[in-house]
CSV table of C-alpha atoms in Angstrom, one decimal:
chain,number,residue,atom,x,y,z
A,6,UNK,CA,104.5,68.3,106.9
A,7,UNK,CA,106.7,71.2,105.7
A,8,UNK,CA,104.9,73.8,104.3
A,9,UNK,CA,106.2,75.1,100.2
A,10,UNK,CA,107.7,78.3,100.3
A,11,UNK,CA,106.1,80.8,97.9
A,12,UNK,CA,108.5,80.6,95.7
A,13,UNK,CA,107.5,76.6,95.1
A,14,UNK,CA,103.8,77.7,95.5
A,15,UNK,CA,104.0,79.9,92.6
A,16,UNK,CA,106.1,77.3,90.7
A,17,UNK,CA,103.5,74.9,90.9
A,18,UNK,CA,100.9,76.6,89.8
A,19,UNK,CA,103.0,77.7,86.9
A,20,UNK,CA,103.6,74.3,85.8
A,21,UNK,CA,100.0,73.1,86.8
A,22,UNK,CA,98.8,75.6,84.2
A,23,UNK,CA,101.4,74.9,82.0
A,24,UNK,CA,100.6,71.1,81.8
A,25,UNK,CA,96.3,72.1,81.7
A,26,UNK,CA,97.4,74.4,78.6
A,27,UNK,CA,99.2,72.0,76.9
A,28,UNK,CA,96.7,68.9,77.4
A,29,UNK,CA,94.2,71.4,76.2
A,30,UNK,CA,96.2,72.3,73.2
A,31,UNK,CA,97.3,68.8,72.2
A,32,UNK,CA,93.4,68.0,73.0
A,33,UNK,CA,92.2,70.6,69.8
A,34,UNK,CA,95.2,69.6,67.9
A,35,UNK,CA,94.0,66.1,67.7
A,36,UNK,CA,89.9,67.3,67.5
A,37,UNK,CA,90.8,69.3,65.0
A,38,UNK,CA,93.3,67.2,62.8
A,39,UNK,CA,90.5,64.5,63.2
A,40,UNK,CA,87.8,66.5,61.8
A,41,UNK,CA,90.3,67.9,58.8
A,42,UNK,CA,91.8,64.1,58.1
A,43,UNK,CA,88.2,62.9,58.2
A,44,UNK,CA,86.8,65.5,55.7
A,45,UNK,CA,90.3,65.1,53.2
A,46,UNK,CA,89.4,61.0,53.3
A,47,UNK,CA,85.7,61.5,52.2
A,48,UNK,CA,86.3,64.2,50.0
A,49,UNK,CA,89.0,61.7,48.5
A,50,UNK,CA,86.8,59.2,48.4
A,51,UNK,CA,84.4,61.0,46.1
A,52,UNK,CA,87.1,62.3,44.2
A,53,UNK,CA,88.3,58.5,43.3
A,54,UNK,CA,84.7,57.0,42.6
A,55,UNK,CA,84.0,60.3,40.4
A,56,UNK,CA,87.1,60.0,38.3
A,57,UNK,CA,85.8,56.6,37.4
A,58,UNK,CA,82.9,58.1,35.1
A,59,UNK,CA,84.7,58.6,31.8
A,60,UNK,CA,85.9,55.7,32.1
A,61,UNK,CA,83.0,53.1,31.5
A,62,UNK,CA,81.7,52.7,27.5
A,63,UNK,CA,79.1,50.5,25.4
A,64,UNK,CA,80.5,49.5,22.8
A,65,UNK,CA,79.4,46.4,20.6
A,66,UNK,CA,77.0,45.3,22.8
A,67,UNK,CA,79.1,44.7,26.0
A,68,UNK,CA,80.4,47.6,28.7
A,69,UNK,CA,84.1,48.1,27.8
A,70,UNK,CA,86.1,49.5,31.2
A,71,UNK,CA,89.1,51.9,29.9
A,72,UNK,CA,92.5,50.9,31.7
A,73,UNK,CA,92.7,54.3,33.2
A,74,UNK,CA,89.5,53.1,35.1
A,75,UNK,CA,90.7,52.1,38.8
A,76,UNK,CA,89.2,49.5,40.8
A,77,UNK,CA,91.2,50.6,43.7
A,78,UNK,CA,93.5,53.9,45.3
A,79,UNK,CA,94.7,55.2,48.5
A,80,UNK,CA,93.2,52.0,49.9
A,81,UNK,CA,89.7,53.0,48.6
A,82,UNK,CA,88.0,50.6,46.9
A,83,UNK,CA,85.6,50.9,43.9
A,84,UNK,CA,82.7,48.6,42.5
A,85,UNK,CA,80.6,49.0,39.6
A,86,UNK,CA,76.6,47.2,39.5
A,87,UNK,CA,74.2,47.4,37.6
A,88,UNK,CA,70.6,48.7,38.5
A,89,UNK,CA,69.1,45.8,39.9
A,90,UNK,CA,72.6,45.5,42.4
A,91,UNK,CA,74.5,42.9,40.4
A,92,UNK,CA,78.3,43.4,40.7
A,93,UNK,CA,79.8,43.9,37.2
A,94,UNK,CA,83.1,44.9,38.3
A,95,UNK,CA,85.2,45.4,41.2
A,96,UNK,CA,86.3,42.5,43.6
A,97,UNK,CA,85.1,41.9,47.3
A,98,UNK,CA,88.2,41.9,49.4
A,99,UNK,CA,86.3,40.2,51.9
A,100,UNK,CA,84.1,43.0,51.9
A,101,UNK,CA,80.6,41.9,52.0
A,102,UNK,CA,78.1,44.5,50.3
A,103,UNK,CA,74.9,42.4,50.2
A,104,UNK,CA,73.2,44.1,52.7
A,105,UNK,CA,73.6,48.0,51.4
A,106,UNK,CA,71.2,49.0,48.9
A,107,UNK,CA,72.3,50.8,46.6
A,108,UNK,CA,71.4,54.6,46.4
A,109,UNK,CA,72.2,58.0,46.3
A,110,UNK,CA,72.5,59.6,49.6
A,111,UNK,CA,76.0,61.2,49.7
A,112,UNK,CA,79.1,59.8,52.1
A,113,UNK,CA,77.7,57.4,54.7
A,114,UNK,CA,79.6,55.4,57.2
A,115,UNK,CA,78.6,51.6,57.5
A,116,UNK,CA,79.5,48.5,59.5
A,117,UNK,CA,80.3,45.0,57.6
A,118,UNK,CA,82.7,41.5,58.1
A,119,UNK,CA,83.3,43.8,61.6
A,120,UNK,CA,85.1,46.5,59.9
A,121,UNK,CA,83.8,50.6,59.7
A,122,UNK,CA,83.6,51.8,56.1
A,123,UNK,CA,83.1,55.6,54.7
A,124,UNK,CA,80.9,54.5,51.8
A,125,UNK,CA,80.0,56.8,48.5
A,126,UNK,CA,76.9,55.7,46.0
A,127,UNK,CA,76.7,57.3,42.8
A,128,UNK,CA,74.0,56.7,39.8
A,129,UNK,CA,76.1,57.3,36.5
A,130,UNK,CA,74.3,57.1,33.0
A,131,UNK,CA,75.9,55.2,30.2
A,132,UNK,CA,74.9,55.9,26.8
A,133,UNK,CA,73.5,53.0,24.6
A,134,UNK,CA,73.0,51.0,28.3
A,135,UNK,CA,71.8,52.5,31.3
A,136,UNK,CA,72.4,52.9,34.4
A,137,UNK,CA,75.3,51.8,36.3
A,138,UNK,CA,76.2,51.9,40.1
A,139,UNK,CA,79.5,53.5,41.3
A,140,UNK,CA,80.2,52.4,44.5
A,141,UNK,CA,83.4,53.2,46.4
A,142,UNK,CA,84.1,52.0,49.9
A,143,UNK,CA,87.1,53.7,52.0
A,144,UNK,CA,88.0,51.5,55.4
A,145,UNK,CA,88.3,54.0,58.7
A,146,UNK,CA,91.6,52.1,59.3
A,147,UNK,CA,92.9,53.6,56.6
A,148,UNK,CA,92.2,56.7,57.7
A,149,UNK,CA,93.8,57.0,60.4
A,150,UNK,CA,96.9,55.7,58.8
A,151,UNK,CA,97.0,58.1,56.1
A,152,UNK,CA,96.2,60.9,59.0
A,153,UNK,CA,99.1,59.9,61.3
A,154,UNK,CA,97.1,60.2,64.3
A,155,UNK,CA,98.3,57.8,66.0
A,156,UNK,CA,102.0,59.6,65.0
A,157,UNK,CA,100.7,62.6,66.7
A,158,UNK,CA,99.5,60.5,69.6
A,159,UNK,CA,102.9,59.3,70.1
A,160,UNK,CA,104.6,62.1,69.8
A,161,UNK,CA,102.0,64.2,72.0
A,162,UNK,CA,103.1,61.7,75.3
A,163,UNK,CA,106.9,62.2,74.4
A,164,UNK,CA,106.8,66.6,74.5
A,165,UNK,CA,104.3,66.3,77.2
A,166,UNK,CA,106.6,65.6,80.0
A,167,UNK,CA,109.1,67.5,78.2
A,168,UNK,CA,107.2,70.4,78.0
A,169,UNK,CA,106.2,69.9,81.8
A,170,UNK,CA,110.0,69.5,82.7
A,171,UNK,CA,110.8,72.8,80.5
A,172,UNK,CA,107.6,74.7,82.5
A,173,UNK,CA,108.8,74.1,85.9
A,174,UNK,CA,112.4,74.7,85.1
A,175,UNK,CA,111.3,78.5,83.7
A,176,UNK,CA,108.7,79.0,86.1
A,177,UNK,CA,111.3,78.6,89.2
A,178,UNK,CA,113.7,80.8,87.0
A,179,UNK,CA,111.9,83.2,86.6
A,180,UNK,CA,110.3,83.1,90.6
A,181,UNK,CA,113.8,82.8,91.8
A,182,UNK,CA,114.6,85.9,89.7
A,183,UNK,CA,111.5,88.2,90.9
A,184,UNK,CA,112.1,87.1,94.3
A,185,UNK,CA,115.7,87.9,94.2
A,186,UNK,CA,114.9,91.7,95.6
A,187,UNK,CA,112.2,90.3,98.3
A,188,UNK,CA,115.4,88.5,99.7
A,189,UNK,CA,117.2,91.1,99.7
A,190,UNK,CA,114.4,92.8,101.5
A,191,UNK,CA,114.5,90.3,104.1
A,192,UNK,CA,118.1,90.2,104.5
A,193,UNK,CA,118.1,94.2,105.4
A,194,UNK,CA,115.3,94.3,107.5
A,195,UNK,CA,117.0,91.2,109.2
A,196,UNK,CA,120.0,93.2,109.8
A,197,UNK,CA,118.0,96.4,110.7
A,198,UNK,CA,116.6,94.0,113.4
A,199,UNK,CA,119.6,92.6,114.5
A,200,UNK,CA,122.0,95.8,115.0
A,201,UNK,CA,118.8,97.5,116.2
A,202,UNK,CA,120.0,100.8,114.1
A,203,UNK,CA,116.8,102.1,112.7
A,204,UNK,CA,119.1,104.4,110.6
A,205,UNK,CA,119.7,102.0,107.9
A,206,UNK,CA,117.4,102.2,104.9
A,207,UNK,CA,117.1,99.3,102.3
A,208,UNK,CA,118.2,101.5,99.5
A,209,UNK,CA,116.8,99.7,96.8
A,210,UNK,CA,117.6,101.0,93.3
A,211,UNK,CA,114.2,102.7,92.3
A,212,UNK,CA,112.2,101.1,89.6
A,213,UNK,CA,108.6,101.2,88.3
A,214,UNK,CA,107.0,97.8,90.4
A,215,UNK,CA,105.7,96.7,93.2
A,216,UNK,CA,108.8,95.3,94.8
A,217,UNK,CA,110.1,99.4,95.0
A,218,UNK,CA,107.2,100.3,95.9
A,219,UNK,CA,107.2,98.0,98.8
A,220,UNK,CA,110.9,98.5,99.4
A,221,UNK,CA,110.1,102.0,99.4
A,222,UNK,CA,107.3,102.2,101.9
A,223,UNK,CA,109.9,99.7,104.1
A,224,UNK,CA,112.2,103.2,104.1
A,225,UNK,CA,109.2,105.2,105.3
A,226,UNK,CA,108.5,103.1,108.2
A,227,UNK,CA,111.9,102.9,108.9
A,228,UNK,CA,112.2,106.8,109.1
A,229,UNK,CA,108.9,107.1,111.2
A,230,UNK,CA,110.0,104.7,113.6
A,231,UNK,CA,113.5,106.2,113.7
A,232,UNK,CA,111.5,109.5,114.2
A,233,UNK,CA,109.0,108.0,116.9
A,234,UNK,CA,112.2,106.5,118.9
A,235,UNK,CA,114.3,109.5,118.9
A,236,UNK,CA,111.5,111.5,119.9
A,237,UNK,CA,110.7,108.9,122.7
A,238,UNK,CA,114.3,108.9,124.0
A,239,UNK,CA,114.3,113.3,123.8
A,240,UNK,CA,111.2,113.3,125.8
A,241,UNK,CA,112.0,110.6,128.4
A,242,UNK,CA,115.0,112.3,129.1
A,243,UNK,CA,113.5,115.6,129.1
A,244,UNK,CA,110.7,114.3,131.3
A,245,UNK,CA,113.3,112.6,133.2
A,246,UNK,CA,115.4,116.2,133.9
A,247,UNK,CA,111.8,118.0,134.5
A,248,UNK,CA,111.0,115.2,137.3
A,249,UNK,CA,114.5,115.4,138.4
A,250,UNK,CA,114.7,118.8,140.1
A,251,UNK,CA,111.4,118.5,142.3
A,252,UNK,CA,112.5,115.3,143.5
A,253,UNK,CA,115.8,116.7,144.4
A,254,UNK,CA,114.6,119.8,146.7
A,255,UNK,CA,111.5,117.3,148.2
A,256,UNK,CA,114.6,114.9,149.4
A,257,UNK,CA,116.6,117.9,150.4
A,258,UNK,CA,113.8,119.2,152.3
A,259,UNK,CA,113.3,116.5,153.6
A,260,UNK,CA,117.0,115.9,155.3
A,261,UNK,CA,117.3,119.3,156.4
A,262,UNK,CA,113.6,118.7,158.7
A,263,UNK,CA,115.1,115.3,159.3
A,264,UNK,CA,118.7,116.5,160.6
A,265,UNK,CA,118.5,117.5,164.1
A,266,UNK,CA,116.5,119.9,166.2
A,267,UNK,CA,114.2,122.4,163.9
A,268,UNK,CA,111.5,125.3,165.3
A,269,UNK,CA,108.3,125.3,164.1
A,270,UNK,CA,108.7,128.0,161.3
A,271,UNK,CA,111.4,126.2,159.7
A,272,UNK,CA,109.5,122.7,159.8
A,273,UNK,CA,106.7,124.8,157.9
A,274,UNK,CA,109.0,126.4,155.6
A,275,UNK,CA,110.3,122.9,154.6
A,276,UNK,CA,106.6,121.2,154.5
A,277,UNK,CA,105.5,124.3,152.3
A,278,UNK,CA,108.8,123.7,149.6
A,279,UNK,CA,107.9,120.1,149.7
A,280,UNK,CA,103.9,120.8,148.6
A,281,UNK,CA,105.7,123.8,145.7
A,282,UNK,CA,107.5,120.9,144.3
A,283,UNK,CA,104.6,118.0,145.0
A,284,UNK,CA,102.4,120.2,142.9
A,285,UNK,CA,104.6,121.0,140.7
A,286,UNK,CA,105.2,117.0,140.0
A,287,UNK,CA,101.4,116.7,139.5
A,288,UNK,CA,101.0,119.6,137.2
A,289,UNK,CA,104.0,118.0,135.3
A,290,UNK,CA,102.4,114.6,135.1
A,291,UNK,CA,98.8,115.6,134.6
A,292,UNK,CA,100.1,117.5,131.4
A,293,UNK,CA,102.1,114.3,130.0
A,294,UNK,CA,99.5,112.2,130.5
A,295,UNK,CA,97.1,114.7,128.6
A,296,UNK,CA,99.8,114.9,125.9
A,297,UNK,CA,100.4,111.5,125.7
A,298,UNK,CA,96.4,111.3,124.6
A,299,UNK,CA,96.6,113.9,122.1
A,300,UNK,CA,99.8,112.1,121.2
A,301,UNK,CA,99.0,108.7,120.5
A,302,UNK,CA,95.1,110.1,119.5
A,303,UNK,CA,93.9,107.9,122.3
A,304,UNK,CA,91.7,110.4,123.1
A,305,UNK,CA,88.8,110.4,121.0
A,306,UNK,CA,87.8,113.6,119.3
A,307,UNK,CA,84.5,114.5,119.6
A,308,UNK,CA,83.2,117.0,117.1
A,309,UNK,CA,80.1,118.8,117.3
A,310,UNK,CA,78.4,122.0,115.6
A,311,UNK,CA,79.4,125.0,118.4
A,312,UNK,CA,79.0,128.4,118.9
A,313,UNK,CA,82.9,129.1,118.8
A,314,UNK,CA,82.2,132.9,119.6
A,315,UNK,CA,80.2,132.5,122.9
A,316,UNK,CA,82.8,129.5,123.8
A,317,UNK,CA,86.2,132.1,123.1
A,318,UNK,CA,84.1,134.9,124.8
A,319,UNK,CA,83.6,132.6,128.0
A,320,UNK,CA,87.0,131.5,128.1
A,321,UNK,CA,88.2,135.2,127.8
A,322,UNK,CA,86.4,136.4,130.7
A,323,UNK,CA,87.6,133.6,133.0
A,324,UNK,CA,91.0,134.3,131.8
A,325,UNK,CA,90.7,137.9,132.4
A,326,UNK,CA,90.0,136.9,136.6
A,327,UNK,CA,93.3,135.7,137.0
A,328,UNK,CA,94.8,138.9,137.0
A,329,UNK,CA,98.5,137.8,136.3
A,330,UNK,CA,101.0,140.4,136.4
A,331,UNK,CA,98.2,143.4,136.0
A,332,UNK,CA,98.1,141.8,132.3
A,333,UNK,CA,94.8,143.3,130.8
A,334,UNK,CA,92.7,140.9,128.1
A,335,UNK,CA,90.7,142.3,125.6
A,336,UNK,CA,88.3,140.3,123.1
A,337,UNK,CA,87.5,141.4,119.0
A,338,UNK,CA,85.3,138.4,118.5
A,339,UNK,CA,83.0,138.4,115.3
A,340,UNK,CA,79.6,136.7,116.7
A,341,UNK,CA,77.8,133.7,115.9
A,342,UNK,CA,80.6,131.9,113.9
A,343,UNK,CA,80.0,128.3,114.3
A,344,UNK,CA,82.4,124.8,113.8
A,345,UNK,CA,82.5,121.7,113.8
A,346,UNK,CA,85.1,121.0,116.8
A,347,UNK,CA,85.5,119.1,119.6
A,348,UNK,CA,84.8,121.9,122.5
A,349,UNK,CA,87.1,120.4,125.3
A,350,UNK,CA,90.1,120.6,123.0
A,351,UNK,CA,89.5,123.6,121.4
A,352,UNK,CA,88.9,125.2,125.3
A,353,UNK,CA,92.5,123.5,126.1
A,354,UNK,CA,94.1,125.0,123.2
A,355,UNK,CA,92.8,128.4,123.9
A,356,UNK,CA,93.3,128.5,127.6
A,357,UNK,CA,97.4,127.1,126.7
A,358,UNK,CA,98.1,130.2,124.3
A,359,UNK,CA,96.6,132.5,126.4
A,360,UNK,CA,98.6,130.8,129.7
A,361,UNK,CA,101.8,131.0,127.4
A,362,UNK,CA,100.9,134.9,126.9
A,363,UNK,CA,100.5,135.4,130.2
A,364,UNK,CA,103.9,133.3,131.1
A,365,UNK,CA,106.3,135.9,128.9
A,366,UNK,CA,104.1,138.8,128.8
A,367,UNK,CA,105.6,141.8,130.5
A,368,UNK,CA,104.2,143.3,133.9
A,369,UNK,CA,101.1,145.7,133.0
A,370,UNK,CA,101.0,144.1,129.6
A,371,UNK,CA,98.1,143.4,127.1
A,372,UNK,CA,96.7,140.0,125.4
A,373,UNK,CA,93.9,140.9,122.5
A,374,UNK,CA,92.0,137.6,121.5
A,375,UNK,CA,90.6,138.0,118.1
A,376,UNK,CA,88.4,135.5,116.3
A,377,UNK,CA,87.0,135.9,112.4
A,378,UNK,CA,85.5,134.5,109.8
A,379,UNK,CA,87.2,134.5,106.3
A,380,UNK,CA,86.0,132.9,103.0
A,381,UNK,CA,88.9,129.9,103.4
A,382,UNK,CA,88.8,129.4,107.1
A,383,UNK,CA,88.2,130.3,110.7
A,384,UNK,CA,91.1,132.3,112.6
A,385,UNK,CA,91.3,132.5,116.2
A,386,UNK,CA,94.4,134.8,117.5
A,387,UNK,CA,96.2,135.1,120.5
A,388,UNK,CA,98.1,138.4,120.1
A,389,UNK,CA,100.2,139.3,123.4
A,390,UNK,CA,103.1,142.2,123.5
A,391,UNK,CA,105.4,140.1,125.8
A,392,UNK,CA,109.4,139.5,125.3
A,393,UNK,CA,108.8,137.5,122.0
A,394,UNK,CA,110.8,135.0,120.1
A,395,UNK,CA,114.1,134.9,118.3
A,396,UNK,CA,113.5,134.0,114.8
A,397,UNK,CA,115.9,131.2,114.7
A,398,UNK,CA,113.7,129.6,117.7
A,399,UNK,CA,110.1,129.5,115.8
A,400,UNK,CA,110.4,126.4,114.8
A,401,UNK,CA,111.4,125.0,117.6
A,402,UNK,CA,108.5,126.2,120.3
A,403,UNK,CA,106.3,123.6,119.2
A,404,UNK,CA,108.8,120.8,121.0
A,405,UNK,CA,107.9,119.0,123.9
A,406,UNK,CA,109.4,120.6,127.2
A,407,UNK,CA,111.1,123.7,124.9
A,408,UNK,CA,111.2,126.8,126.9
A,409,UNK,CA,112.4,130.4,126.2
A,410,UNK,CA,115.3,132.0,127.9
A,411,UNK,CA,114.0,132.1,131.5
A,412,UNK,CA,115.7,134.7,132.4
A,413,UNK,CA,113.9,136.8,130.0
A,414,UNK,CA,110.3,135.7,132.0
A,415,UNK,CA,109.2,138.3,133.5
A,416,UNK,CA,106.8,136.6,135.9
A,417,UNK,CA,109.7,134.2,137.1
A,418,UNK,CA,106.8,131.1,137.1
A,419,UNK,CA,107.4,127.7,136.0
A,420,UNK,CA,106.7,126.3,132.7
A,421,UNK,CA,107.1,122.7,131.5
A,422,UNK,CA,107.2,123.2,128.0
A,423,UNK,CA,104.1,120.9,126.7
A,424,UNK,CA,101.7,123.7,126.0
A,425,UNK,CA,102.3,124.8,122.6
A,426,UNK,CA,103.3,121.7,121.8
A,427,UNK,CA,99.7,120.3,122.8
A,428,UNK,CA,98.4,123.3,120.5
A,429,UNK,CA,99.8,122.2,117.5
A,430,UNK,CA,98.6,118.1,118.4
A,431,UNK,CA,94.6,119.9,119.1
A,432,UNK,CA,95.0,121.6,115.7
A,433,UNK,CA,96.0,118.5,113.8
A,434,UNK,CA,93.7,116.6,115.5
A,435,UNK,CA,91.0,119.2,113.5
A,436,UNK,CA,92.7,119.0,110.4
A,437,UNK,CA,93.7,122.8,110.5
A,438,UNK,CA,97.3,124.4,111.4
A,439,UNK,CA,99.4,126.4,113.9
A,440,UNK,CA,101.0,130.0,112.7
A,441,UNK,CA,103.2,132.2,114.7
A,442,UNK,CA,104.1,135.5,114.2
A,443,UNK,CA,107.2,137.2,116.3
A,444,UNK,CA,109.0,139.8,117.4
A,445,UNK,CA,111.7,139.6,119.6
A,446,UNK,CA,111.5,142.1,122.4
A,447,UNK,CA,107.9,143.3,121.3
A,448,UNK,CA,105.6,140.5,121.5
A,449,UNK,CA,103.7,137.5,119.6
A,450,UNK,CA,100.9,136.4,117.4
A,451,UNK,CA,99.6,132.4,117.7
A,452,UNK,CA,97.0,131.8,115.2
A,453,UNK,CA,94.6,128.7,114.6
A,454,UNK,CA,93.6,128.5,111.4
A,455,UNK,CA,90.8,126.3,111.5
A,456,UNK,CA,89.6,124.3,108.8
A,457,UNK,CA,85.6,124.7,108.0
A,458,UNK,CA,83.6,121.4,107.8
């Protein structure tokens, strides 16, 4: 069975309640009319008997009936007896009256020769006589005839289906029309698909529902993906390029120990370029898998209440061992400042700005590592009076595998490129932000400003 689109889903549910609306309408319009039609005919009927009282006189010893007296109106009919229930005037119609007594007990409705009657007693003095008996009897037949209910009936199954016709007609109008941008929608992101060119954007002319709005956040996904991909492609190629080189010198190596007769030393010398560049690899790979984690935050973070001054004061000391060209570290660290951090990535991201300090500091040089605590944050600074940075290249140190002139390092050691870009990942990770501070020729200041929880 073929499933409705939404379009005839809505449709149908537009008409459905369209048709229960008018039903229910039509239903109080006859309820209603009913009880108003019913109330007119018995107020009618009490009107007619009532107009009959100035009409009946004694006079001379007999009861004289004026001729503006009337025996019948509006198919009502009206009899006159006297107290003991004899009929003095009026004829039966085939309406047999025998078994009501007569009495005063307002509009009642009755049952006789298998007809419904609306009947109306009333006890009328007459001056020189008695008492006389007005009795007016009004057939429910008649009712509905003067009512034109049955007119109403008639005409209620005619607009019914019209009206039905009419609902569905406006209700896939007016779907069609709402949809119209939703296909539109589809047709873009069909074509987006198709030519695979994540630069398009739906463009959709901005207006105040939620078809923009979803339009709109179409657009941002687009861009994010376009974003995600071209970053993907710039660091597979970079990552490409960084493998690249190693795997060049270890197969160069390895055809100079393969071609012809070699001495020891230089079989050693090629084994001990091939484990430079094997390590090298490793390093390389170890880092992009770590920044793949931070990356895609499939590394959980783990925060927990720390002593951040003992853990920068630790890290300090262990840095200072290395000894790296004669490059001296000195700690300012305000004690007992605690935060809610995860301590593995806050130990990474200090170890990688020191590391970068010590990769384009100057021989003899000097790192300080500060840490306070201000009213609106925590600050942890790496402050180093290496070569520096270029102002038109701050923005651009936080990339994956960007390096500085290497030319300008003075230690001549590798770098890959991911550190300071896995800085920046551990800060936003904790909700708190990278600054930098540089320069060029003098030296550098990273600072993590670190959110307090």
């Amino acid at each position: 069975m073929k499933k409705l689109s939404i379009k005839s889903k809505i449709t149908l549910c537009f008409t459905s309640g369209m048709i229960l609306i008018v039903i229910l309408a039509f239903s109080a319009i006859l309820l209603v009319s009913g009880i108003t039609i019913e109330n007119n005919y018995k107020r009618q009927l009490q009107d007619v008997v009532e107009s009959n009282i100035g009409e009946i006189e004694y006079e001379n010893g007999r009861l004289d009936f004026d001729e503006d007296f009337v025996p019948y109106k509006y198919g009502i009919f009206v009899f006159v007896y006297d107290e003991q229930g004899v009929l003095i005037s009026g004829q039966e119609h085939n309406i047999s009256t025998e078994a009501m007594s007569l009495q005063e007990r307002g509009i009642y409705e009755t049952v006789t020769s298998n007809q419904s009657y609306y009947v109306y007693d009333l006890l009328v003095p007459i001056k020189d006589y008695g008492n006389l008996w007005l009795r007016g009897m009004a057939p429910k037949e008649e009712m509905r005839q003067i009512g034109a209910i049955d007119t109403v009936i008639k005409i209620s199954f005619f607009t019914l289906p019209v009206l039905t016709i009419l609902a569905a007609i406006v209700g896939y109008s007016l779907t069609k029309h709402s949809f119209k941008p939703i296909e539109q929608i589809i047709d873009s992101v069909e074509k987006i698909a198709e030519g695979k060119d994540l630069s398009q954007r739906l463009g959709m002319e901005q207006r105040n529902d939620e078809i923009y709005r979803l339009a709109h956040s179409f657009d941002k996904m687009f861009e994010r993906l376009e974003d995600a991909f071209e970053a993907e492609k710039k660091f597979t190629s970079d990552a490409s390029h960084e493998l690249r080189t190693p795997t060049a010198v270890i197969l160069a190596q390895c055809e100079y120990a393969l071609d012809g007769d070699k001495t020891n030393e230089e079989y050693k010398e090629a084994l001990e370029v091939i484990e430079r560049q094997g390590f090298k690899m490793s390093k390389l790979i170890a880092q992009l898998l770590a920044f793949t984690r931070l990356d895609q935050q499939t590394q959980a973070v783990h925060k927990e209440k720390i002593n951040l001054s003992e853990l920068v004061s630790n890290i300090c000391e262990e840095q200072a061992y290395l000894q790296i060209k004669d490059i001296s570290i000195k700690c300012n660290i305000q004690s007992n400042i605690y935060a809610y951090v995860d301590q593995t990535l806050i130990s990474r991201l200090l170890i990688n700005l020191i590391t970068n300090a010590y990769q384009y500091g100057k021989e003899n040089g000097h790192i300080l590592v500060t840490l306070n605590d201000r009213k609106d944050a925590i600050y942890l600074s790496v402050i180093d009076d290496g070569i520096g940075v270029k102002q038109e290249d701050l923005n651009k140190i936080w990339g994956r595998f960007y390096r500085v002139d290497e030319s300008r390092n003075q230690g001549g050691s590798y770098s890959m490129g991911l550190g300071l870009s896995m800085v920046k990942q551990i800060a936003k990770l904790h909700d708190s932000k990278m600054e930098i501070k540089s320069t060029f020729g003098k030296g550098s200041t990273f600072t993590l400003i670190l959110k307090k929880e």
